[in-house]
């Protein structure tokens, strides 16, 4: 429709010029002028069409993004309609039926992660490490993966691949989007422990393990209130006394990021895959 409108505009302009020139010219010259103007009009129409086609061809030849190509590849092999939800530029939810390669659930789940590599923005630094394999029933298995950045765990960041009859049916999880981040802390673990003591007014404190570096992203821990990924280097302290708590400090400015109780009466606490859904800032 746009091309037709452009053609009509050119022809309309040419008609006006015809009228102006023809009313002031000798009949012979008038006929010659008409021929010339007709040729000019045809040339203008041809140029308009050529320009449009060249522009259209260039736009159609633009390369698609790696994420779009990965999504299209999954759609092609899925035996069911594909649904994908993205968050902070990273796939958060997938539904479909993707035939998987491998004999074991672990191998099959890894084949999906490989196929969705670009949808997760994985790289040499940002990886998904295989974790637990849980058999839910006779037909369905859950394969867990946790996120790592340059070898450091990303707190609460994990993906679960649901496998049924050798196909990935549902995949969900929350991951941090990390393009570049220094893993050299400004504050040492000793300085962080001094902060912990000050937090408890210098009472005797006991930890189950030494403070450990991690990547902390509020958008992973609480996506409902943090819609933008803001990963940072952090220290994690798992305290046993004077109370059982999990504390996270910014590794550069010492800011308290998160603190929550880890005492879980009659429940199993999975610290590796805990996502802080019931945690609260203090």
Coordinates of N, CA, C and O in Angstrom, one line a residue, residues 63-177:
X63 N 20.9 -10.1 10.4 CA 21.0 -11.3 11.2 C 20.1 -11.2 12.5 O 20.1 -10.2 13.1
X64 N 19.5 -12.3 12.8 CA 18.7 -12.4 14.1 C 19.6 -12.6 15.3 O 20.8 -13.0 15.1
X65 N 19.1 -12.3 16.4 CA 20.0 -12.4 17.6 C 20.2 -13.8 18.0 O 19.4 -14.7 17.6
X66 N 21.2 -14.2 18.7 CA 21.5 -15.6 19.2 C 20.3 -16.1 20.0 O 19.9 -17.3 19.8
X67 N 19.6 -15.3 20.8 CA 18.5 -15.7 21.6 C 17.3 -16.1 20.6 O 16.6 -17.0 20.9
X68 N 17.1 -15.2 19.6 CA 16.0 -15.5 18.7 C 16.2 -16.8 17.9 O 15.3 -17.6 17.7
X69 N 17.5 -17.0 17.5 CA 17.8 -18.3 16.8 C 17.6 -19.5 17.7 O 17.2 -20.5 17.3
X70 N 18.0 -19.3 19.0 CA 17.8 -20.5 19.9 C 16.4 -20.8 20.1 O 15.9 -21.9 20.2
X71 N 15.6 -19.7 20.3 CA 14.1 -19.9 20.4 C 13.5 -20.5 19.2 O 12.7 -21.5 19.3
X72 N 13.9 -20.1 18.0 CA 13.3 -20.7 16.8 C 13.7 -22.1 16.7 O 12.9 -23.0 16.2
X73 N 14.9 -22.5 17.1 CA 15.4 -23.9 17.0 C 14.6 -24.8 17.9 O 14.2 -25.9 17.6
X74 N 14.3 -24.3 19.1 CA 13.4 -25.0 20.1 C 12.0 -25.2 19.5 O 11.4 -26.3 19.6
X75 N 11.5 -24.2 18.9 CA 10.1 -24.3 18.3 C 10.1 -25.3 17.2 O 9.1 -26.0 17.1
X76 N 11.2 -25.4 16.4 CA 11.2 -26.3 15.3 C 11.1 -27.8 15.8 O 10.5 -28.6 15.1
X77 N 11.8 -28.1 16.9 CA 11.9 -29.5 17.3 C 10.8 -29.9 18.3 O 10.6 -31.1 18.6
X78 N 10.1 -28.9 18.9 CA 9.1 -29.2 19.9 C 7.9 -29.9 19.3 O 7.5 -29.5 18.2
X79 N 7.4 -30.9 19.9 CA 6.2 -31.6 19.4 C 4.9 -31.0 20.0 O 3.8 -31.4 19.7
X80 N 5.1 -29.9 20.8 CA 4.0 -29.2 21.3 C 4.2 -27.7 21.2 O 5.4 -27.3 21.1
X81 N 3.2 -26.8 21.2 CA 3.4 -25.4 21.1 C 4.4 -24.9 22.2 O 4.3 -25.4 23.4
X82 N 5.3 -24.0 21.9 CA 6.3 -23.5 22.9 C 5.8 -22.2 23.5 O 5.4 -21.3 22.8
X83 N 6.0 -22.2 24.8 CA 5.8 -20.9 25.6 C 7.0 -20.6 26.3 O 7.6 -21.4 27.0
X84 N 7.4 -19.3 26.3 CA 8.7 -18.9 26.9 C 8.4 -17.6 27.6 O 7.7 -16.7 27.1
X85 N 8.9 -17.5 28.9 CA 8.8 -16.2 29.6 C 10.2 -15.7 29.9 O 11.0 -16.5 30.4
X86 N 10.5 -14.5 29.6 CA 11.8 -13.9 29.8 C 11.8 -12.9 31.0 O 10.8 -12.3 31.2
X87 N 12.9 -12.8 31.7 CA 13.0 -11.8 32.8 C 14.5 -11.3 32.8 O 15.4 -12.1 32.8
X88 N 14.6 -10.0 32.7 CA 15.9 -9.4 32.6 C 16.8 -9.9 31.5 O 18.0 -10.1 31.6
X89 N 16.1 -10.3 30.4 CA 16.8 -10.7 29.2 C 17.3 -12.2 29.3 O 18.0 -12.7 28.5
X90 N 16.8 -12.9 30.3 CA 17.1 -14.3 30.5 C 15.8 -15.2 30.6 O 14.9 -14.7 31.2
X91 N 15.9 -16.4 30.0 CA 14.7 -17.2 30.0 C 14.4 -17.6 31.5 O 15.2 -18.2 32.2
X92 N 13.1 -17.4 31.9 CA 12.7 -17.8 33.3 C 11.8 -19.0 33.2 O 11.8 -19.8 34.2
X93 N 11.0 -19.2 32.2 CA 10.1 -20.3 32.1 C 10.0 -20.8 30.7 O 10.0 -20.0 29.7
X94 N 9.9 -22.1 30.5 CA 9.8 -22.8 29.2 C 8.7 -23.9 29.3 O 8.7 -24.6 30.3
X95 N 7.9 -24.0 28.3 CA 6.9 -25.1 28.2 C 6.9 -25.6 26.8 O 6.8 -24.8 25.9
X96 N 6.9 -26.8 26.6 CA 6.9 -27.5 25.3 C 7.2 -28.9 25.4 O 7.0 -29.5 26.5
X97 N 7.6 -29.5 24.4 CA 8.1 -30.9 24.4 C 9.3 -31.1 23.5 O 9.2 -31.2 22.3
X98 N 10.5 -31.0 24.1 CA 11.7 -31.1 23.4 C 12.4 -32.4 23.5 O 12.7 -32.8 24.6
X99 N 12.5 -33.2 22.4 CA 13.2 -34.5 22.5 C 14.6 -34.3 22.9 O 15.3 -33.4 22.4
X100 N 15.1 -35.1 23.9 CA 16.4 -34.9 24.5 C 17.3 -36.0 24.1 O 16.9 -37.1 23.9
X101 N 18.6 -35.6 24.1 CA 19.7 -36.6 23.8 C 20.2 -37.1 25.1 O 20.2 -36.5 26.1
X102 N 20.7 -38.4 25.0 CA 21.4 -39.0 26.2 C 20.5 -40.1 26.8 O 19.3 -40.2 26.6
X103 N 21.2 -41.0 27.5 CA 20.5 -42.1 28.1 C 20.0 -41.9 29.5 O 18.9 -42.4 29.9
X104 N 20.7 -41.1 30.3 CA 20.4 -40.8 31.7 C 19.6 -39.5 31.8 O 19.8 -38.6 30.9
X105 N 18.8 -39.3 32.9 CA 18.2 -38.0 33.1 C 19.2 -36.8 33.1 O 18.9 -35.7 32.6
X106 N 20.4 -37.1 33.7 CA 21.4 -36.0 33.8 C 21.9 -35.6 32.4 O 22.0 -34.4 32.1
X107 N 22.1 -36.6 31.5 CA 22.6 -36.3 30.2 C 21.5 -35.6 29.4 O 21.7 -34.7 28.6
X108 N 20.2 -36.1 29.6 CA 19.1 -35.5 28.8 C 18.9 -34.0 29.2 O 18.7 -33.2 28.4
X109 N 18.9 -33.8 30.5 CA 18.7 -32.4 31.0 C 19.8 -31.5 30.5 O 19.6 -30.4 30.1
X110 N 21.1 -32.0 30.5 CA 22.2 -31.2 30.0 C 22.0 -30.9 28.5 O 22.4 -29.8 28.0
X111 N 21.4 -31.8 27.7 CA 21.2 -31.5 26.3 C 20.2 -30.4 26.1 O 20.4 -29.6 25.2
X112 N 19.3 -30.2 27.0 CA 18.4 -29.1 26.9 C 19.1 -27.8 27.3 O 18.9 -26.7 26.6
X113 N 19.9 -27.8 28.3 CA 20.7 -26.6 28.7 C 21.6 -26.2 27.6 O 21.7 -25.0 27.3
X114 N 22.2 -27.1 26.9 CA 23.0 -26.8 25.7 C 22.2 -26.2 24.6 O 22.7 -25.2 24.0
X115 N 21.0 -26.7 24.4 CA 20.2 -26.1 23.3 C 19.7 -24.7 23.6 O 19.5 -23.9 22.8
X116 N 19.5 -24.5 24.9 CA 19.0 -23.2 25.4 C 20.1 -22.3 25.9 O 19.9 -21.2 26.6
X117 N 21.3 -22.6 25.5 CA 22.5 -21.9 26.0 C 22.4 -20.3 25.8 O 22.6 -19.6 26.8
X118 N 21.9 -19.9 24.7 CA 21.9 -18.5 24.4 C 20.6 -17.8 25.1 O 20.7 -16.6 25.4
X119 N 19.6 -18.6 25.3 CA 18.4 -18.0 26.0 C 18.8 -17.8 27.5 O 18.1 -16.9 28.1
X120 N 19.8 -18.5 28.0 CA 20.2 -18.2 29.4 C 21.4 -17.3 29.4 O 22.0 -17.0 30.5
X121 N 21.9 -16.8 28.2 CA 23.1 -15.9 28.1 C 24.3 -16.6 28.8 O 25.1 -15.9 29.5
X122 N 24.5 -17.8 28.7 CA 25.6 -18.5 29.3 C 26.9 -18.2 28.5 O 26.8 -17.9 27.3
X123 N 28.0 -18.3 29.2 CA 29.3 -18.0 28.6 C 30.4 -18.8 29.3 O 30.1 -19.7 30.2
X124 N 31.6 -18.5 29.0 CA 32.7 -19.2 29.7 C 32.7 -18.9 31.1 O 33.1 -19.7 32.0
X125 N 32.3 -17.7 31.5 CA 32.3 -17.2 32.9 C 31.0 -17.6 33.6 O 31.0 -17.9 34.8
X126 N 29.9 -17.5 32.9 CA 28.6 -17.8 33.5 C 28.1 -19.2 33.0 O 27.8 -19.4 31.9
X127 N 27.9 -20.1 34.0 CA 27.6 -21.5 33.7 C 26.5 -22.0 34.6 O 26.2 -21.4 35.6
X128 N 25.9 -23.1 34.1 CA 24.9 -23.8 34.9 C 25.5 -25.2 35.3 O 25.9 -26.0 34.4
X129 N 25.6 -25.4 36.6 CA 26.3 -26.7 37.1 C 25.2 -27.7 37.4 O 24.3 -27.4 38.2
X130 N 25.4 -28.9 37.0 CA 24.4 -30.0 37.3 C 24.3 -30.2 38.8 O 25.4 -30.2 39.5
X131 N 23.1 -30.4 39.3 CA 22.9 -30.7 40.8 C 22.2 -32.0 41.0 O 22.4 -33.0 40.4
X132 N 21.2 -31.9 41.8 CA 20.4 -33.1 42.2 C 19.5 -33.5 41.0 O 19.0 -32.7 40.2
X133 N 19.3 -34.9 41.0 CA 18.3 -35.5 40.1 C 17.3 -36.1 41.0 O 17.6 -37.0 41.8
X134 N 16.0 -35.7 40.9 CA 15.0 -36.3 41.7 C 13.9 -36.9 40.9 O 13.3 -36.3 40.0
X135 N 13.7 -38.2 41.2 CA 12.6 -39.0 40.5 C 11.3 -38.6 41.2 O 11.1 -39.0 42.4
X136 N 10.4 -37.9 40.5 CA 9.1 -37.5 41.2 C 8.1 -38.6 41.1 O 7.3 -38.8 42.1
X137 N 8.0 -39.4 40.0 CA 7.2 -40.5 39.9 C 7.7 -41.5 38.9 O 8.9 -41.3 38.4
X138 N 6.9 -42.4 38.4 CA 7.4 -43.4 37.4 C 7.7 -42.7 36.1 O 8.4 -43.3 35.3
X139 N 7.1 -41.6 35.8 CA 7.2 -41.0 34.5 C 8.0 -39.7 34.5 O 8.5 -39.3 33.4
X140 N 8.1 -39.0 35.6 CA 8.7 -37.6 35.6 C 9.9 -37.5 36.5 O 9.9 -38.0 37.6
X141 N 10.9 -36.8 36.0 CA 12.2 -36.6 36.8 C 12.5 -35.1 36.7 O 12.3 -34.4 35.7
X142 N 13.0 -34.6 37.9 CA 13.4 -33.2 38.0 C 15.0 -33.1 38.0 O 15.6 -33.7 38.9
X143 N 15.6 -32.4 37.1 CA 17.0 -32.2 37.1 C 17.4 -30.8 37.5 O 16.9 -29.8 36.8
X144 N 18.1 -30.6 38.6 CA 18.5 -29.3 39.1 C 19.8 -28.8 38.6 O 20.8 -29.6 38.5
X145 N 19.9 -27.5 38.3 CA 21.2 -26.9 37.9 C 21.3 -25.6 38.7 O 20.3 -24.9 38.9
X146 N 22.5 -25.3 39.1 CA 22.8 -24.0 39.9 C 23.7 -23.1 39.1 O 24.6 -23.6 38.3
X147 N 23.5 -21.8 39.2 CA 24.3 -20.9 38.4 C 25.6 -20.6 39.1 O 25.7 -20.4 40.3
X148 N 26.7 -20.4 38.3 CA 28.0 -20.1 38.7 C 28.5 -18.9 37.9 O 28.3 -18.9 36.7
X149 N 29.2 -18.0 38.5 CA 29.9 -16.9 37.8 C 31.4 -17.0 38.2 O 31.8 -16.8 39.3
X150 N 32.2 -17.3 37.2 CA 33.7 -17.5 37.4 C 34.0 -18.4 38.6 O 34.9 -18.2 39.4
X151 N 33.1 -19.4 38.7 CA 33.3 -20.4 39.7 C 32.6 -20.1 41.0 O 32.5 -21.0 41.9
X152 N 32.1 -18.9 41.2 CA 31.4 -18.5 42.5 C 29.9 -18.8 42.3 O 29.3 -18.6 41.3
X153 N 29.3 -19.4 43.4 CA 27.8 -19.6 43.3 C 27.0 -18.3 43.3 O 27.4 -17.3 43.9
X154 N 26.0 -18.3 42.5 CA 25.0 -17.2 42.5 C 23.9 -17.6 43.4 O 23.1 -18.5 43.1
X155 N 23.8 -16.9 44.5 CA 22.8 -17.3 45.6 C 21.4 -17.4 45.0 O 20.9 -16.4 44.5
X156 N 20.8 -18.5 45.3 CA 19.4 -18.7 44.9 C 19.1 -18.9 43.4 O 18.0 -19.2 43.0
X157 N 20.1 -18.8 42.6 CA 19.9 -18.9 41.1 C 20.0 -20.4 40.7 O 21.0 -21.0 40.8
X158 N 18.9 -20.9 40.2 CA 18.9 -22.3 39.7 C 17.8 -22.5 38.7 O 16.9 -21.7 38.5
X159 N 18.0 -23.6 38.0 CA 17.0 -24.0 36.9 C 16.6 -25.4 37.2 O 17.5 -26.3 37.5
X160 N 15.4 -25.8 37.0 CA 14.9 -27.1 37.1 C 14.3 -27.6 35.8 O 13.4 -26.9 35.3
X161 N 14.8 -28.7 35.3 CA 14.4 -29.2 34.0 C 13.5 -30.4 34.3 O 13.9 -31.4 34.9
X162 N 12.2 -30.4 33.9 CA 11.3 -31.5 34.1 C 11.3 -32.4 32.9 O 11.1 -31.9 31.8
X163 N 11.6 -33.7 33.1 CA 11.7 -34.6 32.0 C 10.7 -35.7 32.1 O 10.5 -36.3 33.2
X164 N 10.0 -35.9 31.0 CA 9.0 -37.0 30.9 C 9.1 -37.7 29.6 O 9.1 -37.1 28.5
X165 N 9.3 -39.0 29.6 CA 9.4 -39.8 28.4 C 10.5 -39.3 27.5 O 10.4 -39.2 26.3
X166 N 11.6 -38.9 28.1 CA 12.8 -38.5 27.3 C 12.6 -37.1 26.7 O 13.4 -36.7 25.7
X167 N 11.6 -36.3 27.2 CA 11.4 -35.0 26.6 C 11.4 -33.9 27.7 O 10.9 -34.2 28.8
X168 N 11.9 -32.8 27.5 CA 11.8 -31.6 28.4 C 10.5 -31.0 28.2 O 10.1 -30.5 27.1
X169 N 9.7 -31.0 29.3 CA 8.3 -30.5 29.2 C 8.2 -29.1 29.8 O 7.5 -28.2 29.2
X170 N 8.7 -28.9 31.0 CA 8.7 -27.6 31.7 C 10.1 -27.4 32.2 O 10.7 -28.2 32.8
X171 N 10.5 -26.1 32.1 CA 11.8 -25.7 32.6 C 11.6 -24.4 33.2 O 11.1 -23.4 32.6
X172 N 12.0 -24.2 34.5 CA 11.8 -22.9 35.2 C 12.9 -22.7 36.2 O 13.5 -23.6 36.7
X173 N 13.1 -21.4 36.5 CA 14.1 -21.0 37.5 C 14.3 -19.6 37.4 O 13.8 -18.9 36.4
X174 N 15.1 -19.0 38.3 CA 15.5 -17.6 38.3 C 17.0 -17.5 38.2 O 17.7 -18.1 39.1
X175 N 17.5 -16.8 37.2 CA 18.9 -16.6 37.1 C 19.3 -15.2 37.0 O 18.5 -14.3 36.7
X176 N 20.6 -14.9 37.4 CA 21.1 -13.5 37.4 C 21.6 -13.3 36.0 O 22.1 -14.2 35.3
X177 N 21.5 -12.0 35.5 CA 22.1 -11.7 34.3 C 23.4 -10.9 34.6 O 23.4 -9.8 35.1

